[in-house]
PDB file of C-alpha atoms in Angstrom:
ATOM      1  CA  ALA A 201      19.174  57.430 -15.947  1.00  0.00           C
ATOM      2  CA  TRP A 202      17.910  54.756 -13.513  1.00  0.00           C
ATOM      3  CA  ASN A 203      15.548  57.227 -11.862  1.00  0.00           C
ATOM      4  CA  ASN A 204      14.113  58.214 -15.248  1.00  0.00           C
ATOM      5  CA  LEU A 205      13.736  54.559 -16.178  1.00  0.00           C
ATOM      6  CA  GLY A 206      11.880  54.011 -12.904  1.00  0.00           C
ATOM      7  CA  ASN A 207       9.491  56.846 -13.735  1.00  0.00           C
ATOM      8  CA  ALA A 208       8.872  55.372 -17.190  1.00  0.00           C
ATOM      9  CA  LEU A 209       8.184  51.962 -15.645  1.00  0.00           C
ATOM     10  CA  VAL A 210       5.720  53.522 -13.185  1.00  0.00           C
ATOM     11  CA  HIS A 211       3.964  55.134 -16.130  1.00  0.00           C
ATOM     12  CA  GLU A 212       3.718  51.688 -17.752  1.00  0.00           C
ATOM     13  CA  GLY A 213       2.313  50.197 -14.541  1.00  0.00           C
ATOM     14  CA  ARG A 214       5.392  48.074 -13.899  1.00  0.00           C
ATOM     15  CA  LEU A 215       5.735  49.126 -10.288  1.00  0.00           C
ATOM     16  CA  GLU A 216       7.967  46.315  -9.018  1.00  0.00           C
ATOM     17  CA  ASP A 217      10.391  46.917 -11.887  1.00  0.00           C
ATOM     18  CA  ALA A 218      10.283  50.623 -11.138  1.00  0.00           C
ATOM     19  CA  LEU A 219      11.311  49.968  -7.532  1.00  0.00           C
ATOM     20  CA  GLU A 220      14.329  48.037  -8.800  1.00  0.00           C
ATOM     21  CA  ALA A 221      15.286  50.963 -11.042  1.00  0.00           C
ATOM     22  CA  PHE A 222      14.962  53.427  -8.149  1.00  0.00           C
ATOM     23  CA  ASP A 223      17.120  51.128  -6.019  1.00  0.00           C
ATOM     24  CA  GLN A 224      19.770  51.145  -8.765  1.00  0.00           C
ATOM     25  CA  SER A 225      19.638  54.932  -8.826  1.00  0.00           C
ATOM     26  CA  ILE A 226      20.040  55.086  -5.049  1.00  0.00           C
ATOM     27  CA  ALA A 227      22.905  52.573  -5.147  1.00  0.00           C
ATOM     28  CA  LEU A 228      24.768  54.875  -7.538  1.00  0.00           C
ATOM     29  CA  LYS A 229      23.877  58.060  -5.664  1.00  0.00           C
ATOM     30  CA  PRO A 230      22.717  57.418  -2.079  1.00  0.00           C
ATOM     31  CA  ASP A 231      21.903  61.096  -1.506  1.00  0.00           C
ATOM     32  CA  TYR A 232      19.542  61.410  -4.484  1.00  0.00           C
ATOM     33  CA  ALA A 233      16.363  62.693  -2.823  1.00  0.00           C
ATOM     34  CA  GLU A 234      14.296  62.463  -6.003  1.00  0.00           C
ATOM     35  CA  ALA A 235      14.911  58.706  -6.261  1.00  0.00           C
ATOM     36  CA  PHE A 236      13.697  58.220  -2.677  1.00  0.00           C
ATOM     37  CA  PHE A 237      10.725  60.465  -3.483  1.00  0.00           C
ATOM     38  CA  ASN A 238       9.807  58.361  -6.517  1.00  0.00           C
ATOM     39  CA  LYS A 239      10.373  55.164  -4.577  1.00  0.00           C
ATOM     40  CA  GLY A 240       8.062  56.422  -1.822  1.00  0.00           C
ATOM     41  CA  ASN A 241       5.368  57.337  -4.329  1.00  0.00           C
ATOM     42  CA  THR A 242       5.665  53.897  -5.900  1.00  0.00           C
ATOM     43  CA  PHE A 243       5.351  52.202  -2.514  1.00  0.00           C
ATOM     44  CA  THR A 244       2.208  54.288  -1.965  1.00  0.00           C
ATOM     45  CA  LYS A 245       0.758  53.010  -5.247  1.00  0.00           C
ATOM     46  CA  LEU A 246       1.511  49.464  -4.115  1.00  0.00           C
ATOM     47  CA  GLY A 247      -0.201  50.071  -0.762  1.00  0.00           C
ATOM     48  CA  LEU A 248       3.052  49.593   1.152  1.00  0.00           C
ATOM     49  CA  ARG A 249       2.416  52.376   3.648  1.00  0.00           C
ATOM     50  CA  ASP A 250       5.339  51.957   6.035  1.00  0.00           C
ATOM     51  CA  ALA A 251       7.820  51.610   3.176  1.00  0.00           C
ATOM     52  CA  ALA A 252       6.365  54.725   1.534  1.00  0.00           C
ATOM     53  CA  ILE A 253       6.766  56.721   4.743  1.00  0.00           C
ATOM     54  CA  ALA A 254      10.345  55.535   5.215  1.00  0.00           C
ATOM     55  CA  ALA A 255      11.365  56.418   1.645  1.00  0.00           C
ATOM     56  CA  LEU A 256       9.704  59.835   1.787  1.00  0.00           C
ATOM     57  CA  GLN A 257      11.282  60.556   5.181  1.00  0.00           C
ATOM     58  CA  GLU A 258      14.656  59.778   3.656  1.00  0.00           C
ATOM     59  CA  SER A 259      13.884  62.095   0.755  1.00  0.00           C
ATOM     60  CA  VAL A 260      13.180  65.067   3.053  1.00  0.00           C
ATOM     61  CA  ARG A 261      16.139  64.182   5.272  1.00  0.00           C
ATOM     62  CA  ILE A 262      18.419  64.472   2.240  1.00  0.00           C
ATOM     63  CA  LYS A 263      16.679  67.516   0.772  1.00  0.00           C
ATOM     64  CA  PRO A 264      14.867  69.381   3.588  1.00  0.00           C
ATOM     65  CA  ASN A 265      13.350  71.998   1.254  1.00  0.00           C
ATOM     66  CA  PHE A 266      11.684  69.441  -1.060  1.00  0.00           C
ATOM     67  CA  THR A 267       8.089  70.722  -0.936  1.00  0.00           C
ATOM     68  CA  LYS A 268       6.472  67.886  -2.891  1.00  0.00           C
ATOM     69  CA  ALA A 269       8.236  65.283  -0.762  1.00  0.00           C
ATOM     70  CA  TRP A 270       6.904  66.893   2.443  1.00  0.00           C
ATOM     71  CA  ASN A 271       3.425  66.955   0.918  1.00  0.00           C
ATOM     72  CA  ASN A 272       3.589  63.329  -0.203  1.00  0.00           C
ATOM     73  CA  LEU A 273       5.009  62.309   3.174  1.00  0.00           C
ATOM     74  CA  GLY A 274       1.955  63.972   4.710  1.00  0.00           C
ATOM     75  CA  ASN A 275      -0.307  61.973   2.400  1.00  0.00           C
ATOM     76  CA  ALA A 276       1.489  58.740   3.283  1.00  0.00           C
ATOM     77  CA  LEU A 277       1.074  59.534   6.974  1.00  0.00           C
ATOM     78  CA  VAL A 278      -2.642  60.202   6.436  1.00  0.00           C
ATOM     79  CA  ASN A 279      -2.914  56.796   4.749  1.00  0.00           C
ATOM     80  CA  ASN A 280      -1.403  55.322   7.907  1.00  0.00           C
ATOM     81  CA  GLY A 281      -3.801  57.214  10.180  1.00  0.00           C
ATOM     82  CA  CYS A 282      -1.086  59.515  11.559  1.00  0.00           C
ATOM     83  CA  PHE A 283      -3.022  62.761  11.161  1.00  0.00           C
ATOM     84  CA  ASP A 284      -1.072  64.989  13.547  1.00  0.00           C
ATOM     85  CA  GLU A 285       2.246  63.958  11.987  1.00  0.00           C
ATOM     86  CA  ALA A 286       0.724  64.536   8.551  1.00  0.00           C
ATOM     87  CA  LEU A 287      -0.298  68.061   9.535  1.00  0.00           C
ATOM     88  CA  LYS A 288       3.310  68.753  10.528  1.00  0.00           C
ATOM     89  CA  ALA A 289       4.498  67.549   7.123  1.00  0.00           C
ATOM     90  CA  PHE A 290       1.936  69.715   5.310  1.00  0.00           C
ATOM     91  CA  ASP A 291       2.914  72.676   7.493  1.00  0.00           C
ATOM     92  CA  LYS A 292       6.541  72.136   6.474  1.00  0.00           C
ATOM     93  CA  ALA A 293       5.544  72.076   2.795  1.00  0.00           C
ATOM     94  CA  ILE A 294       3.630  75.340   3.270  1.00  0.00           C
ATOM     95  CA  ALA A 295       6.520  76.945   5.163  1.00  0.00           C
ATOM     96  CA  ILE A 296       8.855  76.127   2.263  1.00  0.00           C
ATOM     97  CA  SER A 297       6.406  77.090  -0.498  1.00  0.00           C
ATOM     98  CA  PRO A 298       3.601  79.342   0.784  1.00  0.00           C
ATOM     99  CA  ASP A 299       1.840  79.181  -2.588  1.00  0.00           C
ATOM    100  CA  TYR A 300       1.682  75.353  -2.726  1.00  0.00           C
ATOM    101  CA  ALA A 301      -2.083  74.788  -3.004  1.00  0.00           C
ATOM    102  CA  GLU A 302      -2.028  71.037  -2.534  1.00  0.00           C
ATOM    103  CA  ALA A 303      -0.627  71.252   1.000  1.00  0.00           C
ATOM    104  CA  TYR A 304      -3.340  73.728   2.031  1.00  0.00           C
ATOM    105  CA  ASN A 305      -5.960  71.460   0.501  1.00  0.00           C
ATOM    106  CA  ASN A 306      -4.590  68.414   2.325  1.00  0.00           C
ATOM    107  CA  THR A 307      -4.477  70.310   5.618  1.00  0.00           C
ATOM    108  CA  GLY A 308      -8.108  71.322   5.182  1.00  0.00           C
ATOM    109  CA  LEU A 309      -9.160  67.771   4.349  1.00  0.00           C
ATOM    110  CA  ILE A 310      -7.593  66.472   7.568  1.00  0.00           C
ATOM    111  CA  HIS A 311      -9.390  69.075   9.652  1.00  0.00           C
ATOM    112  CA  VAL A 312     -12.702  68.306   7.946  1.00  0.00           C
ATOM    113  CA  THR A 313     -12.150  64.552   8.306  1.00  0.00           C
ATOM    114  CA  LEU A 314     -11.430  64.924  12.015  1.00  0.00           C
ATOM    115  CA  GLY A 315     -14.297  67.378  12.530  1.00  0.00           C
ATOM    116  CA  ARG A 316     -11.934  70.102  13.675  1.00  0.00           C
ATOM    117  CA  ALA A 317     -12.309  73.795  13.047  1.00  0.00           C
ATOM    118  CA  PHE A 318     -10.013  74.842  10.245  1.00  0.00           C
ATOM    119  CA  PRO A 319      -7.294  77.012  11.798  1.00  0.00           C
ATOM    120  CA  LEU A 320      -6.502  80.107   9.818  1.00  0.00           C
ATOM    121  CA  SER A 321      -2.960  81.326   9.599  1.00  0.00           C
ATOM    122  CA  ALA A 322      -1.395  84.392   8.127  1.00  0.00           C
ATOM    123  CA  GLY A 323       0.058  82.093   5.476  1.00  0.00           C
ATOM    124  CA  ALA A 324      -3.400  80.947   4.416  1.00  0.00           C
ATOM    125  CA  VAL A 325      -4.636  84.491   3.990  1.00  0.00           C
ATOM    126  CA  THR A 326      -1.514  85.471   2.080  1.00  0.00           C
ATOM    127  CA  TYR A 327      -1.879  82.339  -0.017  1.00  0.00           C
ATOM    128  CA  THR A 328      -5.269  83.342  -1.340  1.00  0.00           C
ATOM    129  CA  SER A 329      -3.704  86.374  -2.943  1.00  0.00           C
ATOM    130  CA  TYR A 330      -1.704  84.015  -5.201  1.00  0.00           C
ATOM    131  CA  VAL A 331      -4.439  81.588  -6.193  1.00  0.00           C
ATOM    132  CA  PRO A 332      -7.966  82.464  -7.328  1.00  0.00           C
ATOM    133  CA  SER A 333     -10.630  81.275  -4.913  1.00  0.00           C
ATOM    134  CA  SER A 334     -12.196  79.190  -7.688  1.00  0.00           C
ATOM    135  CA  LEU A 335      -9.339  76.687  -7.250  1.00  0.00           C
ATOM    136  CA  PHE A 336     -10.452  76.104  -3.686  1.00  0.00           C
ATOM    137  CA  VAL A 337     -14.053  75.672  -4.805  1.00  0.00           C
ATOM    138  CA  THR A 338     -13.128  73.218  -7.545  1.00  0.00           C
ATOM    139  CA  SER A 339     -10.870  71.255  -5.245  1.00  0.00           C
ATOM    140  CA  PHE A 340     -13.403  70.862  -2.496  1.00  0.00           C
ATOM    141  CA  LEU A 341     -16.499  70.396  -4.641  1.00  0.00           C
ATOM    142  CA  GLU A 342     -14.964  67.409  -6.388  1.00  0.00           C
ATOM    143  CA  ALA A 343     -14.865  65.478  -3.110  1.00  0.00           C
ATOM    144  CA  GLU A 344     -18.224  64.425  -1.702  1.00  0.00           C
ATOM    145  CA  GLY A 345     -19.434  65.766   1.611  1.00  0.00           C
ATOM    146  CA  LEU A 346     -17.063  68.716   1.831  1.00  0.00           C
ATOM    147  CA  THR A 347     -19.486  71.564   1.210  1.00  0.00           C
ATOM    148  CA  PHE A 348     -18.778  72.824   4.711  1.00  0.00           C
ATOM    149  CA  ALA A 349     -15.091  73.087   3.884  1.00  0.00           C
ATOM    150  CA  VAL A 350     -15.886  75.143   0.799  1.00  0.00           C
ATOM    151  CA  ILE A 351     -18.010  77.548   2.786  1.00  0.00           C
ATOM    152  CA  LEU A 352     -15.400  77.726   5.510  1.00  0.00           C
ATOM    153  CA  ILE A 353     -12.607  78.489   3.103  1.00  0.00           C
ATOM    154  CA  LEU A 354     -14.583  80.945   1.037  1.00  0.00           C
ATOM    155  CA  THR A 355     -15.848  82.886   4.018  1.00  0.00           C
ATOM    156  CA  SER A 356     -12.723  82.672   6.133  1.00  0.00           C
ATOM    157  CA  CYS A 357      -9.688  82.651   3.870  1.00  0.00           C
ATOM    158  CA  VAL A 358     -10.548  84.748   0.865  1.00  0.00           C
ATOM    159  CA  PRO A 359      -9.853  88.410   1.574  1.00  0.00           C
ATOM    160  CA  ARG A 360     -13.012  90.440   1.264  1.00  0.00           C
ATOM    161  CA  THR A 361     -13.228  93.743  -0.536  1.00  0.00           C
ATOM    162  CA  GLN A 362     -15.345  96.433   1.058  1.00  0.00           C
TER     163      GLN A 362
END
């Protein structure tokens, strides 16, 4: 109930109150990964980067197969400039859920941001069989300056028919 109240308070923009609700939820059930996840996301919205990372790390410690928590931990690490650690978190999200588009997108954005070649993995190629390539195009075209990433993904990840 406290976790749900916290989510409702976040929706209303009452972030400090939401944190109190998540803390109540955690006090009642210290191993409730979703409450730590929501707390971490709320810290992110408040710009409290270190607190967000700590809460999201606790979430994945409690529930190691929590794909969204690994992805959001990666985003929090990116916000803190910890790109290599973020890539590890995104890789974990992909390992758990190979069809989780957001983690692939976030991985690609890091590589583009750092000017690195986008490494292709068997998982990425397999992934494209689950999601139409137009999702990649939409995702990358919405962010300015990422035309190269679109071309890279379309020419390198999408299986070609001959």
